Tab-separated table of C-alpha atoms in Angstrom:
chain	number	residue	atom	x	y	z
A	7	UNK	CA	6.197	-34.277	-22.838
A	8	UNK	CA	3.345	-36.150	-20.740
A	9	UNK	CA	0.989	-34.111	-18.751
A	10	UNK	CA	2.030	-34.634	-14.762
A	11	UNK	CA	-0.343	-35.711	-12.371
A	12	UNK	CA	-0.035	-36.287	-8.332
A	13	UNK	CA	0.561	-39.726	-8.854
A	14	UNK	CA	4.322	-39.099	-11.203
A	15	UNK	CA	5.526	-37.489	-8.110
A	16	UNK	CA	6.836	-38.995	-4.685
A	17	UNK	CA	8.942	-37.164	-1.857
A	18	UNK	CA	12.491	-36.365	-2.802
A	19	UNK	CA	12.309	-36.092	-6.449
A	20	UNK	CA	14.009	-33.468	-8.185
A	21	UNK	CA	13.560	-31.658	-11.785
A	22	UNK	CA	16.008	-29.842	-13.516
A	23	UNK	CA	14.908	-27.212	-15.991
A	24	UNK	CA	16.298	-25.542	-19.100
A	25	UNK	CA	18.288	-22.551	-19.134
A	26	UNK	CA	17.047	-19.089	-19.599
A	27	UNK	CA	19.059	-16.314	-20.359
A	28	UNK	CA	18.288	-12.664	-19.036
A	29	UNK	CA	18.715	-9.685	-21.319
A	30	UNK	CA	19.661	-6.151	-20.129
A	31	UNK	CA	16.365	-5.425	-22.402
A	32	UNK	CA	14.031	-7.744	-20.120
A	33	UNK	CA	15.745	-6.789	-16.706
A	34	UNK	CA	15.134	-2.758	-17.872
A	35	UNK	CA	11.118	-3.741	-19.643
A	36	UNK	CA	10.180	-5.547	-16.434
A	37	UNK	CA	11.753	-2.496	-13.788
A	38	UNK	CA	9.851	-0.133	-16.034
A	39	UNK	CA	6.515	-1.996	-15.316
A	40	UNK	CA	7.286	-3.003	-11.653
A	41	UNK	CA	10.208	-2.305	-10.204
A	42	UNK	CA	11.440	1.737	-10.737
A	43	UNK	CA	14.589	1.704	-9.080
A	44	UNK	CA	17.570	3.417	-10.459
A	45	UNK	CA	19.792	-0.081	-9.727
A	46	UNK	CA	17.115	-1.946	-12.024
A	47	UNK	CA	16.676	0.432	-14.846
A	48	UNK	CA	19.940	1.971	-16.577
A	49	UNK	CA	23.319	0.946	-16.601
A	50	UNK	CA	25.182	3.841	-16.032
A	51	UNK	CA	23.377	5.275	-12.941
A	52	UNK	CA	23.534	1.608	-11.891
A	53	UNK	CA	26.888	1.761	-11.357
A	54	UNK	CA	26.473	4.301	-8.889
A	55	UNK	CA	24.499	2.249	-6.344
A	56	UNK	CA	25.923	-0.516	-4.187
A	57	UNK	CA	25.298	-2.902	-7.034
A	58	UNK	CA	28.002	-0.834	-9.278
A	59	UNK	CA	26.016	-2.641	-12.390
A	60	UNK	CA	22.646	-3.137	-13.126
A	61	UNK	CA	20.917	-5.945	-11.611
A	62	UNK	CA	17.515	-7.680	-12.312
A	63	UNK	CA	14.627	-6.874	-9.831
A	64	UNK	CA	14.076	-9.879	-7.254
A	65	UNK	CA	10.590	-10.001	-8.970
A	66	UNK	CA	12.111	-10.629	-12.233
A	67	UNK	CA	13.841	-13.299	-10.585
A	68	UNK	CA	10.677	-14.912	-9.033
A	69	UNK	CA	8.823	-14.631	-12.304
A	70	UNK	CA	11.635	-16.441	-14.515
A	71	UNK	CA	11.295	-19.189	-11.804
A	72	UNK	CA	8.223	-19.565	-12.278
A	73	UNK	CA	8.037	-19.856	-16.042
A	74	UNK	CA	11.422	-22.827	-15.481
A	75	UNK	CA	9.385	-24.480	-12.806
A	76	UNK	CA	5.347	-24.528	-15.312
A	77	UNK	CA	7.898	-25.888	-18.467
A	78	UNK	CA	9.903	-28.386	-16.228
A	79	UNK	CA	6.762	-29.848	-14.411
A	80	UNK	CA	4.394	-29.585	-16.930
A	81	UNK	CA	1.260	-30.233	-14.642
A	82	UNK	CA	-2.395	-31.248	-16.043
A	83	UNK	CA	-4.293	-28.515	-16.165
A	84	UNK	CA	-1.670	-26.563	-14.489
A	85	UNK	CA	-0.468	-25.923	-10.623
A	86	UNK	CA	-2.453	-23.357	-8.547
A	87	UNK	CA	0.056	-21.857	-6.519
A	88	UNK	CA	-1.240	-21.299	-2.313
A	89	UNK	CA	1.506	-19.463	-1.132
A	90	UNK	CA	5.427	-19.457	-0.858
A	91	UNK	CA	7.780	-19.195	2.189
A	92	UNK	CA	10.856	-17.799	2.709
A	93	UNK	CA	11.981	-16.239	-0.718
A	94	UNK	CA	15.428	-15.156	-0.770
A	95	UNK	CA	17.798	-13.819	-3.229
A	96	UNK	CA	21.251	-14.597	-2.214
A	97	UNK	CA	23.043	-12.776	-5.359
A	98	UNK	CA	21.755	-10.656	-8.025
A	99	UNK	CA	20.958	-11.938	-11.081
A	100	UNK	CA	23.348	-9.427	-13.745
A	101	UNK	CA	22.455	-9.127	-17.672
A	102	UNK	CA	23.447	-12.176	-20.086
A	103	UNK	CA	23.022	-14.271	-16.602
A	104	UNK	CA	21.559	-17.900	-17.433
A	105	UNK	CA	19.635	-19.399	-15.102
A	106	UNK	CA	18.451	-22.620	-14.467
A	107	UNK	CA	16.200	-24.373	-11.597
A	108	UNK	CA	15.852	-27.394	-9.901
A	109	UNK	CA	12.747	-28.302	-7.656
A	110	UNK	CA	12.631	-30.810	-5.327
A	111	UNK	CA	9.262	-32.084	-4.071
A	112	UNK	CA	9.197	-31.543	-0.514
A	113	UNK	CA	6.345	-33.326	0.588
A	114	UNK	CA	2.807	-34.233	-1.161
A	115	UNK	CA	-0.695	-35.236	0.337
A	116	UNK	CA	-4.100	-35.220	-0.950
A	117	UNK	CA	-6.326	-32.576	-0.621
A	118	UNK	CA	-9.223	-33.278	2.185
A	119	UNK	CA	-11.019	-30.285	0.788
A	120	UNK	CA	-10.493	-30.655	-3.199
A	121	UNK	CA	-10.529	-34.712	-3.241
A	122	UNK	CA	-9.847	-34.232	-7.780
A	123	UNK	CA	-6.483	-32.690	-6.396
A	124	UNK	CA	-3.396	-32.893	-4.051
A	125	UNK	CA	-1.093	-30.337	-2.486
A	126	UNK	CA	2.403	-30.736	-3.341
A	127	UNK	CA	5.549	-28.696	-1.429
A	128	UNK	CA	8.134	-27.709	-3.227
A	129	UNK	CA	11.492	-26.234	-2.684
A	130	UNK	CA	12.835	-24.315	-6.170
A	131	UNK	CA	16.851	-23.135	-6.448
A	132	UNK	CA	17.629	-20.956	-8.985
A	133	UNK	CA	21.036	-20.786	-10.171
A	134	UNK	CA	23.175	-18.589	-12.906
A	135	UNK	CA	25.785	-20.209	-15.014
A	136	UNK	CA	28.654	-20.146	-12.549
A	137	UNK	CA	26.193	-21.859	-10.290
A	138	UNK	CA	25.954	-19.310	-7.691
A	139	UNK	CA	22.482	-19.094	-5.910
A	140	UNK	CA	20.449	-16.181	-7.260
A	141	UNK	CA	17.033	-17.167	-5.298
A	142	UNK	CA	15.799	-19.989	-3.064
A	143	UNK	CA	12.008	-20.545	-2.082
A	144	UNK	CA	9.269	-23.102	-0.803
A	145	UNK	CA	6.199	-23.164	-2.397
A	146	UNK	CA	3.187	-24.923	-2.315
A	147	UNK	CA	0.736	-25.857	-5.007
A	148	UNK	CA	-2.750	-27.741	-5.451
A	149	UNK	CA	-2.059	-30.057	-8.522
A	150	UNK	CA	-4.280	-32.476	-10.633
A	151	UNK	CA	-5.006	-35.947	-9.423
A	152	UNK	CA	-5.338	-38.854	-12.049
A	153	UNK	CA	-9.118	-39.467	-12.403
A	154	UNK	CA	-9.691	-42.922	-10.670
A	155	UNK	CA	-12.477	-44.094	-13.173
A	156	UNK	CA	-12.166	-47.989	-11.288
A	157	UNK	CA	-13.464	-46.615	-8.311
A	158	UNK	CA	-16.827	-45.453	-9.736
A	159	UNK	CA	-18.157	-48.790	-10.874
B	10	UNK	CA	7.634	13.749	-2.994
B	11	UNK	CA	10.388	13.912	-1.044
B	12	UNK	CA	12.853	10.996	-0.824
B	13	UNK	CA	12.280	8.869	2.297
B	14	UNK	CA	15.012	7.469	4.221
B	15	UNK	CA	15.113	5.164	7.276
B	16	UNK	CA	14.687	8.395	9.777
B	17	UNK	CA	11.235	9.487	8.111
B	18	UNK	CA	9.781	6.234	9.241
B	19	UNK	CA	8.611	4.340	13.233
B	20	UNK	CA	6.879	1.160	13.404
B	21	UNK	CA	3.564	1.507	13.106
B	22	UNK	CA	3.556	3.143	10.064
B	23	UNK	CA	1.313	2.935	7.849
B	24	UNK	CA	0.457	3.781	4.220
B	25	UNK	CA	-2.042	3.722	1.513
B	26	UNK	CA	-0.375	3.301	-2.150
B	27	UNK	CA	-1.654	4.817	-5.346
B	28	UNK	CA	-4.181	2.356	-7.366
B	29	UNK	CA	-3.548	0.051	-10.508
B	30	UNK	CA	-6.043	-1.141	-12.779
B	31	UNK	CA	-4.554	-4.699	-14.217
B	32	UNK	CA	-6.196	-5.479	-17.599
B	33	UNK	CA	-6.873	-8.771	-19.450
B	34	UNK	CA	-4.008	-7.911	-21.821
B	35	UNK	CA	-1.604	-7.271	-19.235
B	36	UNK	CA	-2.817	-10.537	-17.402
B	37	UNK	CA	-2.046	-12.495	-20.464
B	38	UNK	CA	0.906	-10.649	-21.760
B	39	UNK	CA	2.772	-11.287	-18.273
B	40	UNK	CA	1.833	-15.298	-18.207
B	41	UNK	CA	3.261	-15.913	-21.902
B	42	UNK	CA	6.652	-14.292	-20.511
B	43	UNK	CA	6.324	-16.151	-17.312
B	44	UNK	CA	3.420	-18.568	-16.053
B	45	UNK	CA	2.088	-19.842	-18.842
B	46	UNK	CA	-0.682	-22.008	-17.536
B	47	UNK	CA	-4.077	-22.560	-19.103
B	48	UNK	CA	-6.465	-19.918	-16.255
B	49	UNK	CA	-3.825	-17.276	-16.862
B	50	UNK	CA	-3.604	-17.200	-21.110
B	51	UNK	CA	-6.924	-17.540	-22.267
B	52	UNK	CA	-10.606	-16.743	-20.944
B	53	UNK	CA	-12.286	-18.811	-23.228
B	54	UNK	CA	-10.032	-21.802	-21.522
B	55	UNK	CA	-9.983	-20.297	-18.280
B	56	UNK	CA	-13.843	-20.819	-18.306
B	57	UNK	CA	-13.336	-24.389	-18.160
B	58	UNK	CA	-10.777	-24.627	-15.267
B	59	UNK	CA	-11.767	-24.263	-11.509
B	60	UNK	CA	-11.799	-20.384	-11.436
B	61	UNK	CA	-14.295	-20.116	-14.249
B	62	UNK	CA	-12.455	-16.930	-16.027
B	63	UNK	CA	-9.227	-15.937	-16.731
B	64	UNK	CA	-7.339	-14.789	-13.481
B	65	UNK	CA	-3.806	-13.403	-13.316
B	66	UNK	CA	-0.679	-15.141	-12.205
B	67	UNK	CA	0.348	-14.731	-8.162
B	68	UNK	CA	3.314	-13.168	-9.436
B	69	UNK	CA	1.970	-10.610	-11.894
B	70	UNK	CA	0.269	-9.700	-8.696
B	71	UNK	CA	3.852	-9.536	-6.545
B	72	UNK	CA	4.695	-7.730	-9.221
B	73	UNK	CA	2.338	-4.874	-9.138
B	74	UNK	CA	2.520	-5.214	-5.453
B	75	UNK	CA	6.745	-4.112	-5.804
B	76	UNK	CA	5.443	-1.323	-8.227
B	77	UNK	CA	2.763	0.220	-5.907
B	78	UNK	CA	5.658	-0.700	-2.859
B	79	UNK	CA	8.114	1.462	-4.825
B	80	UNK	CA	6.207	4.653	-6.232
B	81	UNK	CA	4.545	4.937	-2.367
B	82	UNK	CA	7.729	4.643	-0.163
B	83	UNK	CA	10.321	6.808	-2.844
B	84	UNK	CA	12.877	5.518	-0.723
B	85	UNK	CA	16.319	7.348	-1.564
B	86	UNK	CA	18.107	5.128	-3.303
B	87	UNK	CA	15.788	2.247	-3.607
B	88	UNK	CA	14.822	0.067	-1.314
B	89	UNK	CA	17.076	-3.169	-1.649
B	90	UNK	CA	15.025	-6.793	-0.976
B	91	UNK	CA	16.362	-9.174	1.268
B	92	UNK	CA	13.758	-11.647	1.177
B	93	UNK	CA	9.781	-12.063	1.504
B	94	UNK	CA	8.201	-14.553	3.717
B	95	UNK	CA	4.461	-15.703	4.232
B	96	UNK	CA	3.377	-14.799	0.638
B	97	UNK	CA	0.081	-15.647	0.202
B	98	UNK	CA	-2.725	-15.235	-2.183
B	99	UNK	CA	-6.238	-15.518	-0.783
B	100	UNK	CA	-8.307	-14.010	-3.464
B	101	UNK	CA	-7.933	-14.145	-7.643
B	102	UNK	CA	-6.914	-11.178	-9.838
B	103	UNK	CA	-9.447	-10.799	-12.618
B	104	UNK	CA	-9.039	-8.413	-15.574
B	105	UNK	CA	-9.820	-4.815	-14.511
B	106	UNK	CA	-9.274	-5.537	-11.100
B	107	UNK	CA	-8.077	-2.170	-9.275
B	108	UNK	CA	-5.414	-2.779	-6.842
B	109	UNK	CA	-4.050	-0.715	-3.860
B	110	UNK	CA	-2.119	-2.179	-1.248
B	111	UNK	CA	-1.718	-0.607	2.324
B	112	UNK	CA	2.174	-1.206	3.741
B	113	UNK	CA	2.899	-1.355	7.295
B	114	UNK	CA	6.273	-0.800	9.414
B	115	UNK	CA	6.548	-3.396	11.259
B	116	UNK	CA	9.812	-3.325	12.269
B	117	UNK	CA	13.242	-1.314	12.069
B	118	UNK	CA	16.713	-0.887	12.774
B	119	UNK	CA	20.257	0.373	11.807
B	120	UNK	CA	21.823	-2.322	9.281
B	121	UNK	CA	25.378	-3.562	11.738
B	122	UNK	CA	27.078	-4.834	8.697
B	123	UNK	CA	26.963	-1.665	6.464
B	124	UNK	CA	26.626	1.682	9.027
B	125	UNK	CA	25.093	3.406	5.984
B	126	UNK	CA	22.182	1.626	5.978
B	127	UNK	CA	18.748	0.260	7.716
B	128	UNK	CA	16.932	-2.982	7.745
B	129	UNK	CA	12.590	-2.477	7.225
B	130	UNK	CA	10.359	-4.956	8.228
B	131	UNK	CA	7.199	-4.428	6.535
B	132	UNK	CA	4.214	-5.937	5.651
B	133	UNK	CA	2.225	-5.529	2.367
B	134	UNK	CA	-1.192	-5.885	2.128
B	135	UNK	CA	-3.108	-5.542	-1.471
B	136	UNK	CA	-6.521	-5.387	-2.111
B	137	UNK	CA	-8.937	-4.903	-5.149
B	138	UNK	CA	-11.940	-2.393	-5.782
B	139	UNK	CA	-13.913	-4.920	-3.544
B	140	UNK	CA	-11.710	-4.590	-0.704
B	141	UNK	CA	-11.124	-8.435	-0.966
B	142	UNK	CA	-7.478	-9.308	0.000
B	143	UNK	CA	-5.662	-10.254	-3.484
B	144	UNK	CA	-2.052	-10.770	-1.453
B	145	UNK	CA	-0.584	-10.376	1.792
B	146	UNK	CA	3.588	-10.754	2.431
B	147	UNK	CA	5.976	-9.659	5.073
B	148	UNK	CA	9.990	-8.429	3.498
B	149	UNK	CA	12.983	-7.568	4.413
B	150	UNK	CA	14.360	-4.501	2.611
B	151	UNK	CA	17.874	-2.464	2.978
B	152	UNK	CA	16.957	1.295	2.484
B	153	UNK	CA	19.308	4.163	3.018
B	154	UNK	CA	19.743	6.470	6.552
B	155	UNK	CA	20.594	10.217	6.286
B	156	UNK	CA	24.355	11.207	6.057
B	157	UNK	CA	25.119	12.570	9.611
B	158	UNK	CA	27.511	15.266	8.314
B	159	UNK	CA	27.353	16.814	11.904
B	160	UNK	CA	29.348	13.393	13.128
B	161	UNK	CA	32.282	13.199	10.968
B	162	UNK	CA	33.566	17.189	12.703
């Protein structure tokens, strides 16, 4: 797929991503690393918590988003991410749970401080395969602008 | 450590985490699994992107932000996330950073929709060896109150 620039994007356009499926294995590997609690790390004492199963960590969550969201958009030289707003995670995302995302862009300027770039706003959904809402979020992002190599000469 | 529960804590609050040293492996073994952008997989590539080195994903940072969050509080339990707002990034992880973060109570309160429970507002604030801020959020978190035994006579 193309590289995306600034310029391939315009207010109210939305990407859908692949699917991406969430082992028992990665929800217990990531809680080890960053998220000890007993509702994110072992089945059976799982089932003891308000959850009554084991459930992903909210961070696991974010951080499958995010890998959806760099695949889907596919941004030259990448997007440099300034800061997100209101993360929520309406429903726990379960073992064997698929998710998917779509992003909408929000809004999109130029940068006045970084003229080679723009800002974009985003709002990313993340869904599981009976299309519940496992985590909403806005975002924004600086993002490559096309070089403008007429307006040098 | 004892296990905290919503009692133990008043707004105001405020404490100091353990520190985490976040290598160059760890930076690029998280962005293969989940931000896999150029200035997060590679330093020789990262050199030639605007950060200059290799620098680790926001959410490798949220990550070991939860971790620190979790081993600090010990909340009985867990400590269930509602939602995080204002997350910000203002300064780059870099391999062998060493992160602490300092959490604050900002707010709490009995939960009215389950009795058995509180609602923490909290802010998190992490910084590396430098004392440069690497993240700041506020969140929302459910965390468990003490069984009042002496009510149910």
């Amino acid at each position: 797929m193309n590289e995306r620039f600034l310029e391939d994007l315009k207010k109210g356009d939305r990407f859908k991503s692949e699917t991406y499926k969430v082992t028992e294995e990665q929800i217990i590997s990531f809680a080890r690393e960053f998220d000890p609690q007993p509702f994110h790390l072992e089945a059976v004492i799982a089932r003891q918590t308000m959850f009554k199963e084991l459930i992903a960590s909210g961070w696991h969550t974010a951080a499958v988003t995010m890998r959806l969201f760099v695949q889907t958009l596919n941004f030259a030289e990448g997007a440099i991410g300034l800061g997100v707003d209101e993360l929520r995670w309406p429903t726990a995302v379960k073992p064997n749970d698929v998710l998917q995302i779509e992003t909408e862009i929000v809004d999109l300027r130029e940068s006045r401080s970084k003229p080679s770039h723009g800002i974009i706003r985003i709002r990313n959904v993340t869904t599981n395969q009976r299309g519940e809402i496992v985590q909403t979020m806005f975002a924004s992002a600086l993002v490559l602008r096309r070089k403008r190599s007429d307006q040098t000469i």
